[in-house]
N, CA and C atoms as an extended XYZ file, in Angstrom:
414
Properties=species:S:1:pos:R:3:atomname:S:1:resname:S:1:resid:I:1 pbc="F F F"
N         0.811       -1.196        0.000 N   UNK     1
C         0.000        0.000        0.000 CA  UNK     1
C         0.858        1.266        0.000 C   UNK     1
N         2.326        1.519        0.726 N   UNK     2
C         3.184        2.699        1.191 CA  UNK     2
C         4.298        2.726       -0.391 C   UNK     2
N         3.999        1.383       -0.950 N   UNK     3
C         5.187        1.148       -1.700 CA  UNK     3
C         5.586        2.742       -2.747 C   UNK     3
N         4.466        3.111       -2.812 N   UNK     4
C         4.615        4.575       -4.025 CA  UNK     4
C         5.121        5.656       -3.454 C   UNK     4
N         5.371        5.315       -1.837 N   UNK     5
C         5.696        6.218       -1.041 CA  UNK     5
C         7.314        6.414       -0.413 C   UNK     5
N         7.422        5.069       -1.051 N   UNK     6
C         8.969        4.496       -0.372 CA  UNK     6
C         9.575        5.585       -0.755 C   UNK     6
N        10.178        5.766       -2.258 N   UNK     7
C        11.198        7.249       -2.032 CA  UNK     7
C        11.372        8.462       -1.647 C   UNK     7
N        10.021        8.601       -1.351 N   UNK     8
C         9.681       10.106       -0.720 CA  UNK     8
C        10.244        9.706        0.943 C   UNK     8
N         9.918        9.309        1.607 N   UNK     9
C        10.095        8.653        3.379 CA  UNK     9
C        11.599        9.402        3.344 C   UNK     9
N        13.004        9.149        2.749 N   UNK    10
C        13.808        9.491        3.226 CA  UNK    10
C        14.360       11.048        2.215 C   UNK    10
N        14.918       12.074        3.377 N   UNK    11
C        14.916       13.194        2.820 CA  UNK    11
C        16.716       12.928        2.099 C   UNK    11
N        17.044       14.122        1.410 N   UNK    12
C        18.086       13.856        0.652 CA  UNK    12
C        19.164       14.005        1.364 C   UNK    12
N        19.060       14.791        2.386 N   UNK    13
C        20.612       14.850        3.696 CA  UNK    13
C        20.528       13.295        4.236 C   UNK    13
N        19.296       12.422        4.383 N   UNK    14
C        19.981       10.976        4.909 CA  UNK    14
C        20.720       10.580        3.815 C   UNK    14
N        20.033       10.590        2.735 N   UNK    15
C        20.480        9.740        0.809 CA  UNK    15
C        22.067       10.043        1.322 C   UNK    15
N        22.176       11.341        1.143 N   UNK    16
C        23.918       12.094        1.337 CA  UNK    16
C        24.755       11.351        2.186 C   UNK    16
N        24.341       10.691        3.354 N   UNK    17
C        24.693       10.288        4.373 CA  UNK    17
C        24.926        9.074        3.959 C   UNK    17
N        24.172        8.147        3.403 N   UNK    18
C        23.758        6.631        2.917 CA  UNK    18
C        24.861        6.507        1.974 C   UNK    18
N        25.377        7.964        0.968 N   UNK    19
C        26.446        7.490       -0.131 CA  UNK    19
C        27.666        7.492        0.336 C   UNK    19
N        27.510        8.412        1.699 N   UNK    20
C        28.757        8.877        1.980 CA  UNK    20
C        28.863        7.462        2.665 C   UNK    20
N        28.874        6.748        3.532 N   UNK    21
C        28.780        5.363        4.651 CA  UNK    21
C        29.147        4.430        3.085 C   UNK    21
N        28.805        4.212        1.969 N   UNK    22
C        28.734        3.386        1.053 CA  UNK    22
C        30.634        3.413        0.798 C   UNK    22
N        30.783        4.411        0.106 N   UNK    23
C        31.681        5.107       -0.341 CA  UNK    23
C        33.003        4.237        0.901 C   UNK    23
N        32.800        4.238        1.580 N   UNK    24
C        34.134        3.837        2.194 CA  UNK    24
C        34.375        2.057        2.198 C   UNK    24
N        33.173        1.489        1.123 N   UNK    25
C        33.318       -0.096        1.118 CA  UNK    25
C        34.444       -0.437        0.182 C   UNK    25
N        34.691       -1.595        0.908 N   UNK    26
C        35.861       -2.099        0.493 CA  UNK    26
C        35.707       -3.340       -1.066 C   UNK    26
N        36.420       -3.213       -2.301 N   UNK    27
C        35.673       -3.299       -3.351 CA  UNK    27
C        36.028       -4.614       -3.726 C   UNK    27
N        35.248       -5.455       -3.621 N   UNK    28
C        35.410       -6.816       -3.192 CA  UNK    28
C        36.253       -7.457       -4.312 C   UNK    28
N        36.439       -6.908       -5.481 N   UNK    29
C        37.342       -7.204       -7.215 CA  UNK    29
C        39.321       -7.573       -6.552 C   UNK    29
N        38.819       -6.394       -5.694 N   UNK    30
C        40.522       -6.381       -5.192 CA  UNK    30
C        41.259       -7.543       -4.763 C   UNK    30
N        40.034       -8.730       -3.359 N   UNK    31
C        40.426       -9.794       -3.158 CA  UNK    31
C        41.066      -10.625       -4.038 C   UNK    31
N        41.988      -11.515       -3.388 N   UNK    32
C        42.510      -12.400       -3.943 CA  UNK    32
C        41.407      -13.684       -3.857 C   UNK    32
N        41.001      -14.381       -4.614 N   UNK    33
C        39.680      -15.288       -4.378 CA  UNK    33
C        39.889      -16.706       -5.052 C   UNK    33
N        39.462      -17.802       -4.753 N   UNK    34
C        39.271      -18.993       -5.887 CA  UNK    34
C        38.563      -19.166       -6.114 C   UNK    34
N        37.592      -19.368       -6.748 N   UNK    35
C        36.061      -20.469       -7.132 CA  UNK    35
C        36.105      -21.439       -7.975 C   UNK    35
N        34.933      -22.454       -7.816 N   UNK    36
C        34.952      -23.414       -9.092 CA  UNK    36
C        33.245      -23.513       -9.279 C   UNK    36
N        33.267      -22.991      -10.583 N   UNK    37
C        31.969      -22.717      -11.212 CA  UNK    37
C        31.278      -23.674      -12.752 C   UNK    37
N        30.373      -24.355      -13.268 N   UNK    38
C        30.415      -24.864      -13.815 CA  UNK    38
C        29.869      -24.165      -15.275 C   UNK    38
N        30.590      -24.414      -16.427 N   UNK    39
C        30.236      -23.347      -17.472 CA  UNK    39
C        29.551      -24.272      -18.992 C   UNK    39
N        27.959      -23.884      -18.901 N   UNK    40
C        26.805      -24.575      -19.882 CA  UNK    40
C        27.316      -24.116      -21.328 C   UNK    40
N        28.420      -25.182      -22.029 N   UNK    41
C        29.114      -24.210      -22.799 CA  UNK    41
C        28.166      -24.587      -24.055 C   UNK    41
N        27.527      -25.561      -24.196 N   UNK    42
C        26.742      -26.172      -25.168 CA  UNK    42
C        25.302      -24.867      -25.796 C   UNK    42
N        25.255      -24.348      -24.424 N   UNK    43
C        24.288      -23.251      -24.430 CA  UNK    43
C        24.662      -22.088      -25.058 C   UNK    43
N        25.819      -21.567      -24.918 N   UNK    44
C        26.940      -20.494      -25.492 CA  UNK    44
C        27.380      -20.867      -27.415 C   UNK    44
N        27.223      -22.363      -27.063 N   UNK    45
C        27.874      -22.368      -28.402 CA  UNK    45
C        26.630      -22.966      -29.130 C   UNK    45
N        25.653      -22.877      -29.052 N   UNK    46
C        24.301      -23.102      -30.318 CA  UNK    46
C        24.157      -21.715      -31.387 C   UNK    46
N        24.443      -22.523      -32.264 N   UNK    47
C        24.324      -21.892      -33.195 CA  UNK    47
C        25.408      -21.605      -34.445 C   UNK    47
N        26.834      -21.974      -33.743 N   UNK    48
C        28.316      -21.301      -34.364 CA  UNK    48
C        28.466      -22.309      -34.752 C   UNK    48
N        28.974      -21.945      -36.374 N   UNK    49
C        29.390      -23.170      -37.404 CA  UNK    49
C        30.837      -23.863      -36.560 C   UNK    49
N        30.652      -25.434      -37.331 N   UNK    50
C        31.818      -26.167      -36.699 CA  UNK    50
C        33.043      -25.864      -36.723 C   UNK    50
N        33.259      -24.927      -37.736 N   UNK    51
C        35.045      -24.933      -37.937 CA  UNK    51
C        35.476      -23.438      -36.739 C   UNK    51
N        34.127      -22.944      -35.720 N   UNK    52
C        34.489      -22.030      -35.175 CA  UNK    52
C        33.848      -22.298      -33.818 C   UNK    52
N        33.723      -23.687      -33.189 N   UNK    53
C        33.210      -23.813      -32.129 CA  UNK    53
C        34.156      -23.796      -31.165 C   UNK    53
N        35.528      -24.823      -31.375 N   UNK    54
C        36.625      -25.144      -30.379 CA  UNK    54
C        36.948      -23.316      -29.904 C   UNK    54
N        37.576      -22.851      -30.936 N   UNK    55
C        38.319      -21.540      -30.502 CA  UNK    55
C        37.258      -20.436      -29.956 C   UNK    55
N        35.451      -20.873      -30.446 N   UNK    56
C        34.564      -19.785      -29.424 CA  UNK    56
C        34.848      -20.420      -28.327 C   UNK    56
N        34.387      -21.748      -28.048 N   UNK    57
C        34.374      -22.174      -26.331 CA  UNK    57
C        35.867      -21.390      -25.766 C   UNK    57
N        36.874      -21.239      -26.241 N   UNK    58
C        38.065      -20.802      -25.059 CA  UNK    58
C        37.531      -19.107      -25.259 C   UNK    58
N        37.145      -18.745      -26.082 N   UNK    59
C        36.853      -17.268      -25.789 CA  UNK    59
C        35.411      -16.557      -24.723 C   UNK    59
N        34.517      -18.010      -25.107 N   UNK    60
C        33.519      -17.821      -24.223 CA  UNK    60
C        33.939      -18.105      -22.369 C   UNK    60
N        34.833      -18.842      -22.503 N   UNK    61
C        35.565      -19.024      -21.250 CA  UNK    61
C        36.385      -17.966      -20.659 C   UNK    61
N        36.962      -17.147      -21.595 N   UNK    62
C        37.516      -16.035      -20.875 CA  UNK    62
C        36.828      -15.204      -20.488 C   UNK    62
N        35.639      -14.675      -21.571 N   UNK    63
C        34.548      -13.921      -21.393 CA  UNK    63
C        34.058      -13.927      -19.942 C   UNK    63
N        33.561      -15.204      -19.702 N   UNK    64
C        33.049      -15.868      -18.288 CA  UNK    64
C        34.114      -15.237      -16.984 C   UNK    64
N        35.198      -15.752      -17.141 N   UNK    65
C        36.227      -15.643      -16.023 CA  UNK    65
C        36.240      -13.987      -15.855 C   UNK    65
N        36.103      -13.102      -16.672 N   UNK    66
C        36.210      -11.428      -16.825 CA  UNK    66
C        35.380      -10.718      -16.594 C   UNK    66
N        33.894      -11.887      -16.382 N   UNK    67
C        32.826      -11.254      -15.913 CA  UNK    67
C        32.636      -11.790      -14.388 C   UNK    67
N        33.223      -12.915      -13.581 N   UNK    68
C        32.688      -13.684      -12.554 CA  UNK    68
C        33.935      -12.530      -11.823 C   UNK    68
N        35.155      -12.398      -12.152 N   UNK    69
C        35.979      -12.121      -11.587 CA  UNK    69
C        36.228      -10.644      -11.602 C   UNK    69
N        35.862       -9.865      -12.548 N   UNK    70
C        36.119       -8.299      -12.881 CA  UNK    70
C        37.202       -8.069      -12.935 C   UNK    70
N        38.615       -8.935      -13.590 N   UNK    71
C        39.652       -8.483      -14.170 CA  UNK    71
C        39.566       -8.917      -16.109 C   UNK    71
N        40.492       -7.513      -16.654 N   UNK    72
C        40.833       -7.689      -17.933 CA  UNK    72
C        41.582       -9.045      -18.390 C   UNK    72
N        42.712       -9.021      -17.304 N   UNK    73
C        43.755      -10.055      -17.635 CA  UNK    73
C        43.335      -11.395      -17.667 C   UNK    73
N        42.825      -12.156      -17.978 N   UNK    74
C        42.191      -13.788      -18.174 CA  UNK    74
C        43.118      -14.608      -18.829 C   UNK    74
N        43.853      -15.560      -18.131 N   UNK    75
C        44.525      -16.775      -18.522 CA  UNK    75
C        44.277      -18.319      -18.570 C   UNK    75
N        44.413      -18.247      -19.585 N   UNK    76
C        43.504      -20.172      -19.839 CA  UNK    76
C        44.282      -20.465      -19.484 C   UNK    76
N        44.630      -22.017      -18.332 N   UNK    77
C        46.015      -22.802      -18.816 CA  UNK    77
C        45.660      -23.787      -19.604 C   UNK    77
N        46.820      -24.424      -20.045 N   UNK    78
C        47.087      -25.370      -20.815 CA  UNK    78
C        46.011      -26.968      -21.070 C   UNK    78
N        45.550      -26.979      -19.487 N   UNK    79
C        44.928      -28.084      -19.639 CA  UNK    79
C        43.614      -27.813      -19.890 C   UNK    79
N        43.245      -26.883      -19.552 N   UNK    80
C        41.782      -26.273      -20.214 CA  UNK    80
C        41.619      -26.689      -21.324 C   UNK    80
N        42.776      -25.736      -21.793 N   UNK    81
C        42.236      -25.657      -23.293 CA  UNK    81
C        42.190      -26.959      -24.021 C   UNK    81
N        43.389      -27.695      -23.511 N   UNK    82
C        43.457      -29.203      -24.304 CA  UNK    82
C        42.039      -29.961      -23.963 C   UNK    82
N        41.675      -29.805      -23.179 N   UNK    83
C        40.133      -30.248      -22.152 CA  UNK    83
C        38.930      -29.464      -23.520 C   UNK    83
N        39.227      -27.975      -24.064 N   UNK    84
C        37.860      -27.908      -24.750 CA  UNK    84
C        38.089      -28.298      -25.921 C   UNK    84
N        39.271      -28.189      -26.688 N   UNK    85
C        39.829      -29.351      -28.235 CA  UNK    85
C        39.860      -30.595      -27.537 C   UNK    85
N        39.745      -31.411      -26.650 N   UNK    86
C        39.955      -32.895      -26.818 CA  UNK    86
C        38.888      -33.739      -27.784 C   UNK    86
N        37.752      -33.137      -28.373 N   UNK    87
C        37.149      -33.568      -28.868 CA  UNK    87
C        37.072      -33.594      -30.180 C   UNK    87
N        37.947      -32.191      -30.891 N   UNK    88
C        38.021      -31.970      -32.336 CA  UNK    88
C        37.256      -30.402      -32.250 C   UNK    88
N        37.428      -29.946      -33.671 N   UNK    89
C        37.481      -27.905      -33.289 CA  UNK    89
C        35.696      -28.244      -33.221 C   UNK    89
N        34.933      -29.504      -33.927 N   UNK    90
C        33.905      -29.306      -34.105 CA  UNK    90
C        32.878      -29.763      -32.718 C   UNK    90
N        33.133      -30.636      -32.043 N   UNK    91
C        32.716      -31.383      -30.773 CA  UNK    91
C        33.010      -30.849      -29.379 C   UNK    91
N        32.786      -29.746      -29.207 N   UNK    92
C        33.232      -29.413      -28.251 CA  UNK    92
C        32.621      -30.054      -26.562 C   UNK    92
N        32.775      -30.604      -25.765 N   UNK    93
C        32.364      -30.969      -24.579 CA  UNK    93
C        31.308      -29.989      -24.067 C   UNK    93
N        29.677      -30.574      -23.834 N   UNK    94
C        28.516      -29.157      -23.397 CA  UNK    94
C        28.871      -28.498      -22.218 C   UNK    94
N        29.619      -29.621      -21.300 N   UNK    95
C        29.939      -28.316      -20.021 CA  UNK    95
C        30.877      -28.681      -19.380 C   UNK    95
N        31.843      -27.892      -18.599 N   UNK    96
C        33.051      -27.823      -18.457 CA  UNK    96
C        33.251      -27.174      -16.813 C   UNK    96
N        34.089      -28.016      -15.606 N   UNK    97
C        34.039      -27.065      -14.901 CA  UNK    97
C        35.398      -26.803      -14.964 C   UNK    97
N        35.288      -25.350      -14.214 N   UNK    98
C        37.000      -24.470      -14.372 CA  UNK    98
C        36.826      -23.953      -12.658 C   UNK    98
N        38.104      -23.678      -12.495 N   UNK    99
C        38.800      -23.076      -11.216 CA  UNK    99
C        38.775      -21.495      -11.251 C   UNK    99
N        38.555      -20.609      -11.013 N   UNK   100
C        38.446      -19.347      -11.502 CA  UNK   100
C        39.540      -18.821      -10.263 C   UNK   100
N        40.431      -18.394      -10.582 N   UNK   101
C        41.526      -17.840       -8.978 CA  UNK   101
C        42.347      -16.593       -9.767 C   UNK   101
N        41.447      -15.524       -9.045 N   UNK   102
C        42.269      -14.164       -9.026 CA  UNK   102
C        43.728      -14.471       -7.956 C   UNK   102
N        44.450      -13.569       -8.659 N   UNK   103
C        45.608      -13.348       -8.260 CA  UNK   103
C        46.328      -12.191       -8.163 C   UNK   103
N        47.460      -11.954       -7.453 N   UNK   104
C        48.130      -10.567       -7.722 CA  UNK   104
C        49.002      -10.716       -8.990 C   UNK   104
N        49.186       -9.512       -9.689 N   UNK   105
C        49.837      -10.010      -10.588 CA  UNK   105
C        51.349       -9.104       -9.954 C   UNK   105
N        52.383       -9.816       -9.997 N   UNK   106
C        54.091       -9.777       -9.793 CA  UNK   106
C        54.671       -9.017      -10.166 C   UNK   106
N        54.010       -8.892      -11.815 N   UNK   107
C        55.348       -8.130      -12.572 CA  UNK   107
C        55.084       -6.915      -12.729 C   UNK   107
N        56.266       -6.004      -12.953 N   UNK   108
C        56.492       -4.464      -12.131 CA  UNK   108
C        55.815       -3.702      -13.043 C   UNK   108
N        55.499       -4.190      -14.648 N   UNK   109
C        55.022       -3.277      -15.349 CA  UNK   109
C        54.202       -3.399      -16.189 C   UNK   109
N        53.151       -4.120      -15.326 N   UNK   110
C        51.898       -4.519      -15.472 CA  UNK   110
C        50.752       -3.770      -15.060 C   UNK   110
N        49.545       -3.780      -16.269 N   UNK   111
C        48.902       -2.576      -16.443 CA  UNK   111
C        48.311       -2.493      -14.810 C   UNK   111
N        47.330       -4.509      -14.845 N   UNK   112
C        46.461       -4.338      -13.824 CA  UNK   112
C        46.959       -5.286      -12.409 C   UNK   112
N        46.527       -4.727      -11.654 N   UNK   113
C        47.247       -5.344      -10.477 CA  UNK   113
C        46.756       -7.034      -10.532 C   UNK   113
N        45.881       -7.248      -10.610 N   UNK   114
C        45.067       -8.587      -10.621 CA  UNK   114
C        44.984       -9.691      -12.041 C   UNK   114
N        44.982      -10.545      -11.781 N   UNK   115
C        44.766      -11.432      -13.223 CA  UNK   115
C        43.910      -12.126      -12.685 C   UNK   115
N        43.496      -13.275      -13.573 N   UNK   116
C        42.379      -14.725      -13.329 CA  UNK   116
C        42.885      -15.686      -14.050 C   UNK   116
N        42.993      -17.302      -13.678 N   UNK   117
C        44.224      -18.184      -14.008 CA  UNK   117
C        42.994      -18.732      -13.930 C   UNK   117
N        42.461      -19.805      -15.175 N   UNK   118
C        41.201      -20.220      -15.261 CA  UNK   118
C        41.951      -21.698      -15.346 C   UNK   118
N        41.583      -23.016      -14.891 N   UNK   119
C        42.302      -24.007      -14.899 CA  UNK   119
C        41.077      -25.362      -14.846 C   UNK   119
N        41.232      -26.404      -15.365 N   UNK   120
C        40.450      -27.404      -15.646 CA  UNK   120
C        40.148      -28.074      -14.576 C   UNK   120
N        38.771      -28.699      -13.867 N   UNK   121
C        38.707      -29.059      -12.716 CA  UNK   121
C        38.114      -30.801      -13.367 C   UNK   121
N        38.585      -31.664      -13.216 N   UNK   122
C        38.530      -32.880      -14.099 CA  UNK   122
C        37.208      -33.171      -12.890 C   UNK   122
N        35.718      -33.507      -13.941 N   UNK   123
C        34.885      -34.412      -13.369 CA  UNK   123
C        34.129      -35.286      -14.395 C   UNK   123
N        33.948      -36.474      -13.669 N   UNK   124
C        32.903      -37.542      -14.281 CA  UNK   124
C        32.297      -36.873      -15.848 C   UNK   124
N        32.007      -38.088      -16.625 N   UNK   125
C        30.890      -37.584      -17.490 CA  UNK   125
C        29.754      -37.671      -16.740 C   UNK   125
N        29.169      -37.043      -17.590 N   UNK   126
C        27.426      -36.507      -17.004 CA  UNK   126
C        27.245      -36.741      -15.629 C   UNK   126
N        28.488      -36.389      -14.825 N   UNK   127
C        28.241      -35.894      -12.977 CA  UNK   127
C        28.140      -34.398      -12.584 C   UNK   127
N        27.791      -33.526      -13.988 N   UNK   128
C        27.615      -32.339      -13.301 CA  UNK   128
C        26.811      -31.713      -12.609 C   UNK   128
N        25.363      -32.763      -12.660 N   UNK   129
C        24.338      -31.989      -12.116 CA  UNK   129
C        24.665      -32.070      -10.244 C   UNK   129
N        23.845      -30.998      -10.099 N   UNK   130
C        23.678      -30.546       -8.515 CA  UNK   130
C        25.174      -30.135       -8.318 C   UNK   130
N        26.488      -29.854       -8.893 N   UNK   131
C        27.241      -28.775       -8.785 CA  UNK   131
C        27.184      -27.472       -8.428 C   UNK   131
N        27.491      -26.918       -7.592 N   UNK   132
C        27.089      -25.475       -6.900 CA  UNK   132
C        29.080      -24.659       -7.645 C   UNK   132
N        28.480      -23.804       -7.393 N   UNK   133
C        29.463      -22.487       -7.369 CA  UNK   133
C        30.468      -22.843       -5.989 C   UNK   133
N        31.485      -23.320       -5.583 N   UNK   134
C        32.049      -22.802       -4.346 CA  UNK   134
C        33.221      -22.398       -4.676 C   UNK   134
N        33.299      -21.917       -3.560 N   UNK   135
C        34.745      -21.117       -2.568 CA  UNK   135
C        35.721      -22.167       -2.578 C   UNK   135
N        36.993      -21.734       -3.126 N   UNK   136
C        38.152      -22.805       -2.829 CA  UNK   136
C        38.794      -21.850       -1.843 C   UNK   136
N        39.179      -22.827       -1.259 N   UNK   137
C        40.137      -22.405        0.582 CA  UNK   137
C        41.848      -22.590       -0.244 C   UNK   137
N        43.003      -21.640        0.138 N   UNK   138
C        43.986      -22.109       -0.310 CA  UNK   138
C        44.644      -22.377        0.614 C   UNK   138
C-alpha cells in the first residue's frame, strides 16, 4: 500500500549520508579469491558453425572468467584448453568445470594489479548436475 511512497520517506541529507557510509566499502574485485563454477558451454555455443566452435568455447571461457571475476587479464592454462579441443574444433564438450583464482599479478610493469588463471577441474561424465558455485580455501 506505502510502496509509491517508499522514495519520498527518506529526505536527501539521509540519501547524502547513505552514499557517503557506502563510499568507504571495500571493493570486493581487489580480493585475492578462488572459485569453481560450472560453465553450460553447449548453451553459449548453439548456433556457431563447426570450424568455429573449439576456438569460441576458449573465448567464451575467458569472457566468463572477466565477468565472474572483474579483471581484464584472463589466462587459460594449458589443460583447459586441451580439455575444450579434446574432442576436435567441431565437438566441443557441453559443459566444463573451471577453477576461476584471481591473483596478484608480480610483474612491475603490469597494467592491472590482478589477473584470473582459469584451470580445468577434471569431473565424471554426465556428474555435473547438482554442482554449486564454491569457494576454494587455499
Amino acid at each position: 500500500f506505502f510502496f509509491f511512497l517508499w522514495p519520498r520517506v527518506f529526505s536527501t541529507a539521509q540519501a547524502c549520508v547513505a552514499m557517503a557510509k557506502g563510499a568507504g566499502k571495500i571493493k570486493r574485485s581487489e580480493d585475492v579469491v578462488t572459485r569453481e563454477y560450472t560453465i553450460h558451454l553447449k548453451k553459449l555455443l548453439h548456433g556457431i558453425g563447426f570450424k568455429k566452435r573449439a576456438p569460441r568455447a576458449v573465448k567464451e571461457v575467458k569472457a566468463f572468467a572477466k565477468k565472474m571475476m572483474g579483471t581484464d587479464d584472463v589466462r587459460v592454462d594449458t589443460k583447459l584448453n586441451k580439455f575444450l579441443w579434446s574432442q576436435g574444433i567441431k565437438a566441443v564438450p557441453g559443459r566444463v568445470r573451471v577453477r576461476l583464482a584471481r591473483k596478484r599479478n608480480d610483474d612491475e610493469e603490469a597494467t592491472d594489479k590482478l589477473y584470473t588463471l582459469c584451470t580445468h577441474v577434471v569431473v565424471e561424465r554426465h556428474q555435473y548436475k547438482g554442482l554449486q558455485t564454491v569457494n576454494v580455501d587455499e
